[in-house]
CSV table of C-alpha atoms in Angstrom, one decimal:
chain,number,residue,atom,x,y,z
A,144,MET,CA,-157.6,-31.4,-108.9
A,145,ASP,CA,-161.2,-31.6,-107.4
A,146,ILE,CA,-160.6,-28.3,-105.7
A,147,ILE,CA,-159.6,-26.6,-108.9
A,148,GLU,CA,-162.5,-28.1,-110.9
A,149,SER,CA,-165.0,-27.1,-108.1
A,150,LYS,CA,-164.3,-23.4,-108.7
A,151,THR,CA,-165.8,-21.4,-111.5
A,152,TRP,CA,-163.5,-19.0,-113.5
A,153,ILE,CA,-165.1,-16.0,-111.8
A,154,GLU,CA,-164.1,-17.3,-108.4
A,155,TRP,CA,-160.5,-17.8,-109.6
A,156,ALA,CA,-160.4,-14.4,-111.2
A,157,ILE,CA,-161.6,-12.6,-108.0
A,158,THR,CA,-159.3,-14.8,-105.8
A,159,ILE,CA,-156.3,-13.8,-107.9
A,160,ALA,CA,-157.4,-10.2,-108.0
A,161,LYS,CA,-157.5,-10.1,-104.2
A,162,PHE,CA,-153.7,-10.4,-104.1
A,163,ALA,CA,-153.6,-6.8,-105.2
A,164,PHE,CA,-154.5,-6.0,-101.5
A,165,CYS,CA,-150.9,-7.0,-100.6
A,166,PHE,CA,-149.8,-3.7,-102.1
A,167,VAL,CA,-152.1,-1.6,-100.0
A,168,PRO,CA,-149.5,-0.8,-97.3
A,169,VAL,CA,-147.0,0.3,-100.1
A,170,LEU,CA,-149.7,2.6,-101.5
A,171,TYR,CA,-150.4,3.9,-98.0
A,172,ILE,CA,-146.7,4.9,-97.7
A,173,LEU,CA,-147.2,7.3,-100.6
A,174,LEU,CA,-150.1,8.8,-98.8
A,175,LEU,CA,-148.7,8.8,-95.2
A,176,ILE,CA,-145.4,10.6,-95.9
A,177,PRO,CA,-147.0,13.8,-97.3
A,178,MET,CA,-149.8,13.5,-94.8
A,179,GLU,CA,-147.2,13.4,-92.0
A,180,ARG,CA,-145.2,16.3,-93.4
A,181,ARG,CA,-148.2,18.5,-93.9
A,182,GLY,CA,-149.6,17.5,-90.5
A,183,ALA,CA,-146.3,18.4,-88.8
A,184,GLY,CA,-146.3,21.7,-90.6
A,185,PHE,CA,-149.8,22.5,-89.5
A,186,MET,CA,-149.1,21.6,-85.8
A,187,GLN,CA,-145.9,23.5,-85.7
A,188,ASP,CA,-147.4,26.5,-87.6
A,189,ARG,CA,-144.9,26.4,-90.4
A,190,GLN,CA,-144.9,25.6,-94.1
A,191,GLY,CA,-145.1,22.0,-95.2
A,192,PRO,CA,-143.4,20.5,-98.3
A,193,ASN,CA,-144.3,23.0,-101.0
A,194,ARG,CA,-141.1,24.0,-102.7
A,195,SER,CA,-140.3,21.3,-105.2
A,196,TYR,CA,-142.2,21.3,-108.5
A,197,ILE,CA,-142.2,19.7,-112.0
A,198,LYS,CA,-142.6,21.7,-115.2
A,199,ILE,CA,-145.4,20.6,-117.5
A,200,PRO,CA,-145.1,21.7,-121.2
A,201,TYR,CA,-147.7,24.4,-122.2
A,202,PHE,CA,-148.9,24.7,-118.5
A,203,GLY,CA,-146.0,25.6,-116.2
A,204,LYS,CA,-144.9,24.5,-112.7
A,205,ILE,CA,-147.0,22.1,-110.6
A,206,ARG,CA,-146.3,21.0,-107.0
A,207,LEU,CA,-149.1,18.4,-106.6
A,208,LEU,CA,-149.8,19.6,-103.0
A,209,GLY,CA,-146.3,18.6,-101.8
A,210,TYR,CA,-146.1,15.2,-103.5
A,211,VAL,CA,-143.3,16.3,-105.8
A,212,GLN,CA,-141.1,16.7,-102.7
A,213,ASN,CA,-141.7,13.1,-101.7
A,214,MET,CA,-140.9,11.9,-105.3
A,215,CYS,CA,-137.6,13.8,-105.1
A,216,ASP,CA,-136.7,12.2,-101.7
A,217,GLY,CA,-137.6,8.7,-103.0
A,218,THR,CA,-135.5,9.2,-106.2
A,219,LYS,CA,-132.5,10.4,-104.1
A,220,LEU,CA,-132.7,7.4,-101.8
A,221,PHE,CA,-133.0,5.0,-104.8
A,222,PHE,CA,-129.9,6.3,-106.6
A,223,LYS,CA,-127.7,6.9,-103.6
A,224,GLU,CA,-124.7,4.6,-103.2
A,225,MET,CA,-125.2,1.6,-100.9
A,226,PHE,CA,-122.2,0.6,-98.8
A,227,ALA,CA,-121.3,-1.6,-95.9
A,228,PRO,CA,-118.9,-0.3,-93.1
A,229,ALA,CA,-115.8,-2.4,-92.5
A,230,GLY,CA,-116.2,-5.3,-90.0
A,231,VAL,CA,-120.0,-5.8,-90.5
A,232,ASN,CA,-121.5,-9.3,-91.0
A,233,LYS,CA,-122.4,-8.7,-94.6
A,234,LEU,CA,-125.0,-11.4,-95.1
A,235,LEU,CA,-127.1,-10.3,-92.0
A,236,TYR,CA,-126.3,-6.6,-92.7
A,237,TYR,CA,-127.9,-6.8,-96.1
A,238,VAL,CA,-130.8,-9.2,-95.2
A,239,ALA,CA,-132.0,-7.2,-92.1
A,240,PRO,CA,-133.7,-4.3,-93.9
A,241,ALA,CA,-135.6,-6.7,-96.2
A,242,ILE,CA,-137.3,-8.5,-93.3
A,243,PRO,CA,-139.7,-5.7,-92.1
A,244,PHE,CA,-140.4,-4.8,-95.7
A,245,ALA,CA,-141.3,-8.4,-96.6
A,246,ILE,CA,-143.8,-8.5,-93.8
A,247,VAL,CA,-145.5,-5.6,-95.5
A,248,PHE,CA,-146.8,-8.0,-98.2
A,249,LEU,CA,-147.8,-10.8,-95.8
A,250,SER,CA,-149.9,-9.0,-93.1
A,251,PRO,CA,-152.6,-7.7,-95.5
A,252,CYS,CA,-153.4,-11.4,-96.5
A,253,VAL,CA,-155.3,-11.9,-93.2
A,254,ILE,CA,-157.3,-8.6,-93.1
A,255,PRO,CA,-161.0,-8.9,-94.3
A,256,TRP,CA,-161.2,-6.0,-96.8
A,257,PHE,CA,-164.9,-6.6,-97.5
A,258,GLY,CA,-167.6,-9.0,-96.4
A,259,PRO,CA,-168.0,-12.4,-98.0
A,260,MET,CA,-169.2,-12.0,-101.6
A,261,ILE,CA,-172.3,-14.2,-102.2
A,262,PHE,CA,-173.8,-14.1,-105.7
A,263,ASP,CA,-175.5,-16.1,-108.3
A,264,TRP,CA,-173.3,-17.1,-111.3
A,265,GLY,CA,-174.8,-19.3,-114.0
A,266,GLY,CA,-177.3,-20.9,-111.7
A,267,GLU,CA,-174.7,-21.6,-109.0
A,268,THR,CA,-174.2,-19.8,-105.7
A,269,VAL,CA,-170.7,-18.5,-105.4
A,270,ARG,CA,-169.1,-17.5,-102.0
A,271,ILE,CA,-165.8,-15.6,-101.8
A,272,ALA,CA,-164.2,-14.5,-98.6
A,273,GLY,CA,-163.2,-10.9,-98.1
A,274,SER,CA,-159.6,-11.7,-97.1
A,275,ILE,CA,-156.9,-13.5,-99.1
A,276,ILE,CA,-156.4,-16.0,-96.3
A,277,ASP,CA,-159.7,-16.7,-94.5
A,278,SER,CA,-158.1,-18.4,-91.5
A,279,ASP,CA,-159.8,-19.4,-88.2
A,280,VAL,CA,-156.6,-18.2,-86.5
A,281,GLY,CA,-156.3,-15.0,-88.5
A,282,VAL,CA,-155.5,-12.8,-85.4
A,283,LEU,CA,-152.7,-15.2,-84.3
A,284,LEU,CA,-151.2,-15.1,-87.9
A,285,LEU,CA,-151.2,-11.4,-87.9
A,286,PHE,CA,-149.4,-11.2,-84.5
A,287,GLY,CA,-146.9,-13.8,-85.8
A,288,PHE,CA,-146.1,-11.7,-88.9
A,289,SER,CA,-145.9,-8.6,-86.7
A,290,SER,CA,-143.4,-10.2,-84.4
A,291,ILE,CA,-141.1,-11.4,-87.2
A,292,SER,CA,-140.5,-7.8,-88.3
A,293,ALA,CA,-138.7,-7.2,-85.0
A,294,TYR,CA,-136.0,-9.6,-86.2
A,295,GLY,CA,-135.0,-7.0,-88.9
A,296,ALA,CA,-134.2,-4.4,-86.3
A,297,MET,CA,-132.4,-6.9,-84.0
A,298,LEU,CA,-130.3,-8.3,-86.9
A,299,ALA,CA,-129.5,-4.8,-88.2
A,300,GLY,CA,-128.2,-3.8,-84.7
A,301,TRP,CA,-126.1,-6.9,-84.2
A,302,ALA,CA,-124.7,-7.2,-87.7
A,303,SER,CA,-123.6,-3.5,-87.8
A,304,LYS,CA,-121.0,-4.1,-85.2
A,305,SER,CA,-121.6,-0.7,-83.7
A,306,LYS,CA,-122.4,0.0,-80.0
A,307,TYR,CA,-125.0,2.6,-80.9
A,308,SER,CA,-126.8,0.2,-83.3
A,309,PHE,CA,-126.5,-2.7,-80.8
A,310,LEU,CA,-128.0,-0.6,-78.0
A,311,GLY,CA,-130.8,0.5,-80.3
A,312,ALA,CA,-131.5,-3.1,-81.2
A,313,LEU,CA,-131.6,-4.2,-77.5
A,314,ARG,CA,-134.1,-1.4,-76.8
A,315,THR,CA,-136.2,-2.4,-79.8
A,316,SER,CA,-136.4,-6.1,-78.8
A,317,SER,CA,-137.2,-5.4,-75.2
A,318,MET,CA,-139.9,-2.9,-76.1
A,319,THR,CA,-141.4,-5.1,-78.8
A,320,ILE,CA,-141.7,-8.1,-76.3
A,321,SER,CA,-143.1,-5.9,-73.6
A,322,TYR,CA,-145.8,-4.3,-75.7
A,323,GLU,CA,-146.6,-7.5,-77.6
A,324,VAL,CA,-147.8,-9.0,-74.4
A,325,CYS,CA,-150.0,-6.0,-73.6
A,326,LEU,CA,-151.3,-6.0,-77.2
A,327,GLY,CA,-152.4,-9.6,-77.0
A,328,LEU,CA,-154.0,-9.3,-73.5
A,329,SER,CA,-156.0,-6.2,-74.4
A,330,LEU,CA,-157.3,-8.0,-77.5
A,331,MET,CA,-158.6,-11.0,-75.6
A,332,GLY,CA,-161.7,-9.2,-74.4
A,333,ILE,CA,-163.1,-8.7,-77.9
A,334,LEU,CA,-162.1,-12.2,-78.9
A,335,LEU,CA,-163.9,-13.6,-75.9
A,336,LEU,CA,-167.1,-11.7,-76.8
A,337,ALA,CA,-167.0,-12.7,-80.5
A,338,GLY,CA,-166.0,-16.2,-79.7
A,339,SER,CA,-163.6,-16.5,-82.6
A,340,PHE,CA,-160.0,-15.8,-83.8
A,341,ASN,CA,-161.3,-15.3,-87.3
A,342,LEU,CA,-161.3,-11.5,-88.2
A,343,THR,CA,-164.3,-11.8,-90.5
A,344,ASP,CA,-166.3,-13.4,-87.6
A,345,ILE,CA,-165.2,-10.6,-85.3
A,346,VAL,CA,-166.4,-7.9,-87.8
A,347,GLN,CA,-169.7,-9.7,-88.3
A,348,TRP,CA,-170.3,-9.9,-84.5
A,349,GLN,CA,-169.7,-6.2,-84.3
A,350,GLU,CA,-172.0,-5.6,-87.3
A,351,HIS,CA,-174.9,-7.4,-85.6
A,352,HIS,CA,-174.2,-6.4,-81.9
A,353,VAL,CA,-172.1,-3.4,-81.1
A,354,TRP,CA,-168.7,-2.0,-82.1
A,355,GLY,CA,-165.6,-3.2,-80.1
A,356,ILE,CA,-164.8,0.4,-79.0
A,357,VAL,CA,-168.2,0.5,-77.2
A,358,ALA,CA,-168.1,-3.0,-75.8
A,359,GLN,CA,-164.4,-2.8,-74.8
A,360,PRO,CA,-163.4,0.9,-74.4
A,361,VAL,CA,-160.6,0.2,-71.9
A,362,ALA,CA,-159.1,-2.5,-74.2
A,363,PHE,CA,-159.3,-0.1,-77.1
A,364,PHE,CA,-157.1,2.5,-75.4
A,365,CYS,CA,-154.6,-0.2,-74.1
A,366,PHE,CA,-154.5,-1.7,-77.6
A,367,LEU,CA,-154.0,1.8,-79.2
A,368,ILE,CA,-151.1,2.7,-76.9
A,369,ALA,CA,-149.4,-0.7,-77.3
A,370,SER,CA,-149.8,-0.4,-81.1
A,371,ILE,CA,-148.1,3.0,-81.1
A,372,ALA,CA,-145.3,1.7,-79.0
A,373,GLU,CA,-144.8,-1.4,-81.2
A,374,THR,CA,-144.3,0.8,-84.2
A,375,GLY,CA,-141.4,2.5,-82.4
A,376,ARG,CA,-142.6,6.0,-83.2
A,377,ALA,CA,-142.6,9.0,-80.8
A,378,PRO,CA,-143.1,9.2,-77.9
A,379,PHE,CA,-141.9,5.6,-77.9
A,380,ASP,CA,-138.9,6.1,-80.2
A,381,VAL,CA,-136.2,5.3,-77.6
A,382,ALA,CA,-134.6,2.8,-80.0
A,383,GLU,CA,-133.8,5.7,-82.3
A,384,GLY,CA,-133.1,8.5,-79.7
A,385,GLU,CA,-130.8,10.9,-81.5
A,386,PRO,CA,-129.3,12.5,-78.3
A,387,GLU,CA,-128.2,9.1,-77.1
A,388,LEU,CA,-127.9,6.6,-80.0
A,389,VAL,CA,-127.6,8.8,-83.1
A,390,ALA,CA,-130.2,6.8,-85.1
A,391,GLY,CA,-130.3,3.5,-83.1
A,392,TYR,CA,-130.3,0.2,-84.9
A,393,HIS,CA,-130.1,1.7,-88.4
A,394,THR,CA,-127.2,4.1,-87.6
A,395,GLU,CA,-124.9,2.4,-90.1
A,396,TYR,CA,-127.5,2.2,-93.0
A,397,GLY,CA,-128.0,4.6,-95.8
A,398,ALA,CA,-129.7,4.8,-99.3
A,399,MET,CA,-132.4,2.3,-100.0
A,400,GLN,CA,-131.3,0.1,-97.0
A,401,PHE,CA,-132.5,2.9,-94.7
A,402,GLY,CA,-135.4,3.5,-97.1
A,403,LEU,CA,-136.6,-0.1,-96.5
A,404,PHE,CA,-136.6,0.5,-92.7
A,405,TYR,CA,-138.4,3.8,-93.3
A,406,MET,CA,-141.1,2.2,-95.5
A,407,GLY,CA,-141.4,-0.7,-93.0
A,408,GLU,CA,-142.3,1.8,-90.3
A,409,TYR,CA,-145.0,3.4,-92.3
A,410,SER,CA,-146.4,0.1,-93.5
A,411,HIS,CA,-146.5,-1.0,-89.8
A,412,ILE,CA,-148.7,2.1,-89.1
A,413,CYS,CA,-150.9,1.2,-92.0
A,414,ILE,CA,-151.4,-2.5,-90.9
A,415,ASN,CA,-152.0,-1.5,-87.3
A,416,SER,CA,-154.6,1.2,-88.4
A,417,PHE,CA,-156.5,-1.4,-90.4
A,418,LEU,CA,-156.3,-3.9,-87.5
A,419,ILE,CA,-157.6,-1.4,-84.9
A,420,ALA,CA,-160.4,-0.4,-87.4
A,421,THR,CA,-161.3,-4.1,-87.8
A,422,LEU,CA,-161.2,-5.0,-84.2
A,423,PHE,CA,-162.8,-1.9,-82.5
A,424,LEU,CA,-164.5,0.1,-85.2
A,425,GLY,CA,-166.6,-2.5,-87.0
A,426,GLY,CA,-164.1,-3.2,-89.8
A,427,TYR,CA,-165.8,-2.9,-93.2
A,428,ALA,CA,-169.3,-2.6,-91.6
A,429,VAL,CA,-171.2,0.6,-92.5
A,430,PRO,CA,-172.3,2.3,-89.3
A,431,PHE,CA,-176.0,1.6,-88.3
A,432,VAL,CA,-176.6,-0.4,-91.5
A,433,THR,CA,-176.2,-4.2,-91.9
A,434,THR,CA,-174.9,-5.7,-95.1
A,435,GLU,CA,-178.3,-7.4,-95.8
A,436,THR,CA,-180.1,-4.0,-95.5
A,437,MET,CA,-177.5,-2.4,-97.7
A,438,GLN,CA,-177.9,-5.0,-100.4
A,439,GLU,CA,-181.7,-4.8,-100.3
A,440,HIS,CA,-181.4,-1.1,-101.2
A,441,MET,CA,-178.3,-1.2,-103.3
A,442,GLY,CA,-179.3,1.7,-105.6
A,443,GLY,CA,-179.8,4.0,-102.6
A,444,SER,CA,-176.6,2.8,-101.0
A,445,LEU,CA,-174.5,3.6,-104.1
A,446,ALA,CA,-176.3,7.0,-104.3
A,447,ILE,CA,-175.3,7.8,-100.7
A,448,LEU,CA,-171.7,6.6,-101.4
A,449,CYS,CA,-171.6,9.0,-104.5
A,450,GLY,CA,-173.0,11.8,-102.3
A,451,VAL,CA,-170.3,11.3,-99.7
A,452,LEU,CA,-167.6,11.4,-102.4
A,453,ALA,CA,-169.2,14.5,-103.9
A,454,PHE,CA,-169.1,16.1,-100.5
A,455,ILE,CA,-165.4,15.3,-100.1
A,456,ALA,CA,-164.7,16.9,-103.6
A,457,LEU,CA,-166.6,20.0,-102.5
A,458,ALA,CA,-164.6,20.2,-99.3
A,459,PHE,CA,-161.4,20.0,-101.3
A,460,LEU,CA,-162.8,22.8,-103.5
A,461,HIS,CA,-163.5,24.9,-100.4
A,462,MET,CA,-159.9,24.4,-99.3
A,463,ILE,CA,-158.5,25.5,-102.6
A,464,TYR,CA,-160.7,28.6,-102.8
A,465,ARG,CA,-159.6,29.5,-99.3
A,466,TYR,CA,-155.9,29.1,-100.2
A,467,SER,CA,-156.5,31.2,-103.4
A,468,ARG,CA,-158.0,34.1,-101.4
A,469,LYS,CA,-155.2,34.1,-98.9
A,470,LEU,CA,-152.6,34.0,-101.7
A,471,LYS,CA,-154.1,36.8,-103.6
A,472,ALA,CA,-153.8,39.0,-100.6
A,473,THR,CA,-150.0,38.5,-100.4
A,474,ASN,CA,-147.2,40.0,-102.4
A,475,LEU,CA,-145.4,36.8,-103.2
A,476,THR,CA,-143.6,36.9,-106.5
A,477,HIS,CA,-144.6,33.4,-107.5
A,478,ARG,CA,-148.3,33.7,-106.6
A,479,PHE,CA,-149.5,33.8,-110.2
A,480,GLU,CA,-147.9,30.5,-110.9
A,481,VAL,CA,-149.5,28.9,-107.8
A,482,LEU,CA,-152.9,30.4,-108.6
A,483,LYS,CA,-152.6,28.9,-112.0
A,484,GLU,CA,-152.0,25.5,-110.4
A,485,TYR,CA,-155.0,26.0,-108.0
A,486,LYS,CA,-157.1,26.7,-111.1
A,487,LEU,CA,-156.3,23.3,-112.4
A,488,TYR,CA,-157.3,21.7,-109.1
A,489,LYS,CA,-160.6,23.6,-109.2
A,490,ILE,CA,-161.4,22.3,-112.6
A,491,VAL,CA,-160.6,18.7,-111.6
A,492,ALA,CA,-162.7,19.0,-108.4
A,493,TRP,CA,-165.7,20.5,-110.1
A,494,VAL,CA,-165.6,17.7,-112.8
A,495,ALA,CA,-165.4,15.1,-110.0
A,496,THR,CA,-168.3,16.6,-108.1
A,497,ALA,CA,-170.5,16.7,-111.2
A,498,ALA,CA,-169.6,13.1,-112.1
A,499,PHE,CA,-170.3,11.8,-108.5
A,500,ILE,CA,-173.7,13.6,-108.4
A,501,ALA,CA,-174.6,12.2,-111.8
A,502,LEU,CA,-173.6,8.7,-110.8
A,503,GLY,CA,-175.5,9.0,-107.6
A,504,VAL,CA,-178.7,10.1,-109.3
A,505,ALA,CA,-178.4,7.3,-111.9
A,506,ALA,CA,-177.9,4.7,-109.2
A,507,TRP,CA,-180.9,6.0,-107.2
A,508,PHE,CA,-183.4,5.8,-110.1
A,509,PHE,CA,-182.1,3.0,-112.3
A,510,TYR,CA,-180.4,0.4,-110.1
A,511,ASN,CA,-182.8,-1.7,-108.0
A,512,PRO,CA,-181.7,-5.3,-108.1
A,513,GLU,CA,-183.6,-8.1,-106.4
A,514,ASN,CA,-182.1,-10.6,-103.9
A,515,PHE,CA,-183.2,-14.1,-103.0
A,516,VAL,CA,-182.4,-16.5,-100.2
A,517,VAL,CA,-180.6,-19.9,-100.8
A,518,ASN,CA,-180.0,-22.1,-97.8
A,519,GLY,CA,-180.4,-19.2,-95.4
A,520,LEU,CA,-178.0,-17.0,-97.3
A,521,ALA,CA,-179.0,-13.7,-99.1
A,522,VAL,CA,-177.9,-14.2,-102.7
A,523,GLY,CA,-177.9,-11.3,-105.2
A,524,SER,CA,-176.4,-10.5,-108.6
A,525,PHE,CA,-172.7,-10.2,-109.3
A,526,ALA,CA,-173.0,-6.4,-109.7
A,527,THR,CA,-174.6,-6.2,-106.2
A,528,ALA,CA,-171.8,-8.2,-104.7
A,529,VAL,CA,-169.2,-6.0,-106.3
A,530,GLY,CA,-171.0,-2.8,-105.2
A,531,THR,CA,-171.2,-4.2,-101.6
A,532,ALA,CA,-167.5,-5.0,-101.7
A,533,LEU,CA,-166.6,-1.5,-103.0
A,534,ILE,CA,-168.6,0.2,-100.2
A,535,HIS,CA,-167.1,-2.1,-97.6
A,536,LEU,CA,-163.6,-1.4,-98.8
A,537,LEU,CA,-164.1,2.4,-98.8
A,538,VAL,CA,-165.6,2.3,-95.3
A,539,LEU,CA,-162.6,0.4,-94.0
A,540,VAL,CA,-160.1,2.7,-95.7
A,541,ALA,CA,-161.9,5.8,-94.2
A,542,LYS,CA,-161.8,4.2,-90.7
A,543,SER,CA,-158.1,3.3,-91.0
A,544,LEU,CA,-157.2,6.9,-92.2
A,545,ILE,CA,-158.6,8.2,-88.9
A,546,PHE,CA,-156.1,6.1,-86.9
A,547,CYS,CA,-153.3,7.0,-89.3
A,548,TRP,CA,-153.9,10.6,-88.4
A,549,VAL,CA,-153.8,9.6,-84.7
A,550,TRP,CA,-150.3,8.3,-85.2
A,551,ILE,CA,-149.2,11.5,-86.7
A,552,TRP,CA,-151.0,13.6,-84.1
A,553,VAL,CA,-149.4,11.7,-81.2
A,554,ARG,CA,-145.9,11.9,-82.7
A,555,TRP,CA,-145.9,15.7,-83.2
A,556,THR,CA,-147.7,16.4,-79.9
A,557,LEU,CA,-146.0,14.4,-77.1
A,558,PRO,CA,-142.3,14.5,-76.1
A,559,ARG,CA,-140.2,11.4,-76.1
A,560,PHE,CA,-140.5,9.1,-73.1
A,561,ARG,CA,-137.4,7.9,-71.2
A,562,TYR,CA,-136.5,4.2,-71.5
A,563,ASP,CA,-137.4,3.3,-67.9
A,564,HIS,CA,-140.7,5.2,-68.3
A,565,VAL,CA,-141.6,3.2,-71.4
A,566,MET,CA,-140.9,-0.1,-69.5
A,567,HIS,CA,-142.9,1.2,-66.5
A,568,LEU,CA,-145.9,2.1,-68.6
A,569,GLY,CA,-145.9,-1.3,-70.4
A,570,TRP,CA,-145.3,-3.7,-67.6
A,571,LYS,CA,-146.8,-1.9,-64.5
A,572,ILE,CA,-149.7,0.0,-66.0
A,573,ILE,CA,-151.1,-1.2,-69.3
A,574,LEU,CA,-150.5,-4.9,-68.7
A,575,ASN,CA,-152.3,-4.8,-65.3
A,576,ILE,CA,-155.2,-2.8,-66.8
A,577,ALA,CA,-155.5,-5.2,-69.7
A,578,LEU,CA,-155.5,-8.2,-67.2
A,579,ILE,CA,-158.3,-6.6,-65.1
A,580,ASN,CA,-160.3,-5.8,-68.2
A,581,LEU,CA,-160.1,-9.4,-69.4
A,582,VAL,CA,-161.2,-10.8,-66.0
A,583,VAL,CA,-164.1,-8.3,-65.8
A,584,THR,CA,-165.2,-9.1,-69.4
A,585,ALA,CA,-165.1,-12.8,-68.7
A,586,VAL,CA,-167.2,-12.5,-65.6
A,587,ILE,CA,-169.8,-10.2,-67.2
A,588,ALA,CA,-170.0,-12.5,-70.3
A,589,LYS,CA,-170.6,-15.5,-68.1
A,590,LEU,CA,-173.2,-13.8,-66.0
A,591,LEU,CA,-175.0,-12.8,-69.3
A,592,GLY,CA,-175.1,-16.4,-70.4
A,593,GLY,CA,-172.1,-16.6,-72.6
A,594,ASN,CA,-169.6,-19.5,-72.7
């Protein structure tokens, strides 16, 4: 009870609100699927998902840049009949798809979405961590959650009582174990430099020293390759190789059972993207600006944020105007409907641009809060703490999206590796490079006076 009474209501409110971050991977699925389809269309020089549409009264047809196609696919999976083939272990067969999807809600608890919020509330100094679970062994927790998701694939392959599914499950388990070792070893260098397993401590070390990708470039590439392999996507999709195993461990699954595996894969990409951004790209830290400096000039910081958002809206406008010019030059019969849709996007983008510019100007001229120091900590107002958290969150999301695109780029660029090539790369190349990198890092850190 002392713990409950020691917290103010605002601490409880923010702590409970942080649980909304558990749904970030699910929201990323809605973003990643159309992103992958349009990216694949761009790389293969073909049309992306742009045929499905919904009809709005008094307006006409609207395709939402391909999102309607994904809504149709999701609806189809949701209403499709779920069945179990004869001879399967029904309990494990039905439980297996839920395991990787359940991990989707656990992994985000450890990631620091923003820096610690420190603010004055009614004369008291309040401090709230940026992650839901601010654990000193956060990295180990994250790896533990990630490992559990492999049980879903293994159980699915075994419970299906199919040789194709079983072989896919064996390949998945062996590849997961192999690359989990590489993943852990390549990570040890940055842990050694930061001196902590706490992800917030690692981000703060990068903020005040140098980003992990600069201090540990070799470890970054080893970690990135191992992460791509762990998600089981091309070129490491030997567990689902269609020419040999039909669809691997989920051959016997359909409808939403397959949908759960599908969403688990995309969520895995999301979590790994956030993890790489946190470990090697400074996490929520703004490039070249410390959190203390940003809070001292919060009005200017918010103005710059609004300026960046306005620039993105203008870039979107440029894309729509370019598409409109190309479409007008064609003889497509439905071009007038599409141009009408583009007109709607232009209005929305112009309104957003004007709003961001107005907000930026207002923040620059009228918002200049004062901070003060209590027991060595910079303490500001509640609004400053919320503004800082918002900037940190957007910076982390922007960094993670870069790596999400890397996943898509790699999948649609490289051919599938053979199974023995996957094992060779993991055990004989990446593992040895990660080991050598760890020894070299330890020696250099010791020579420079570290512990």
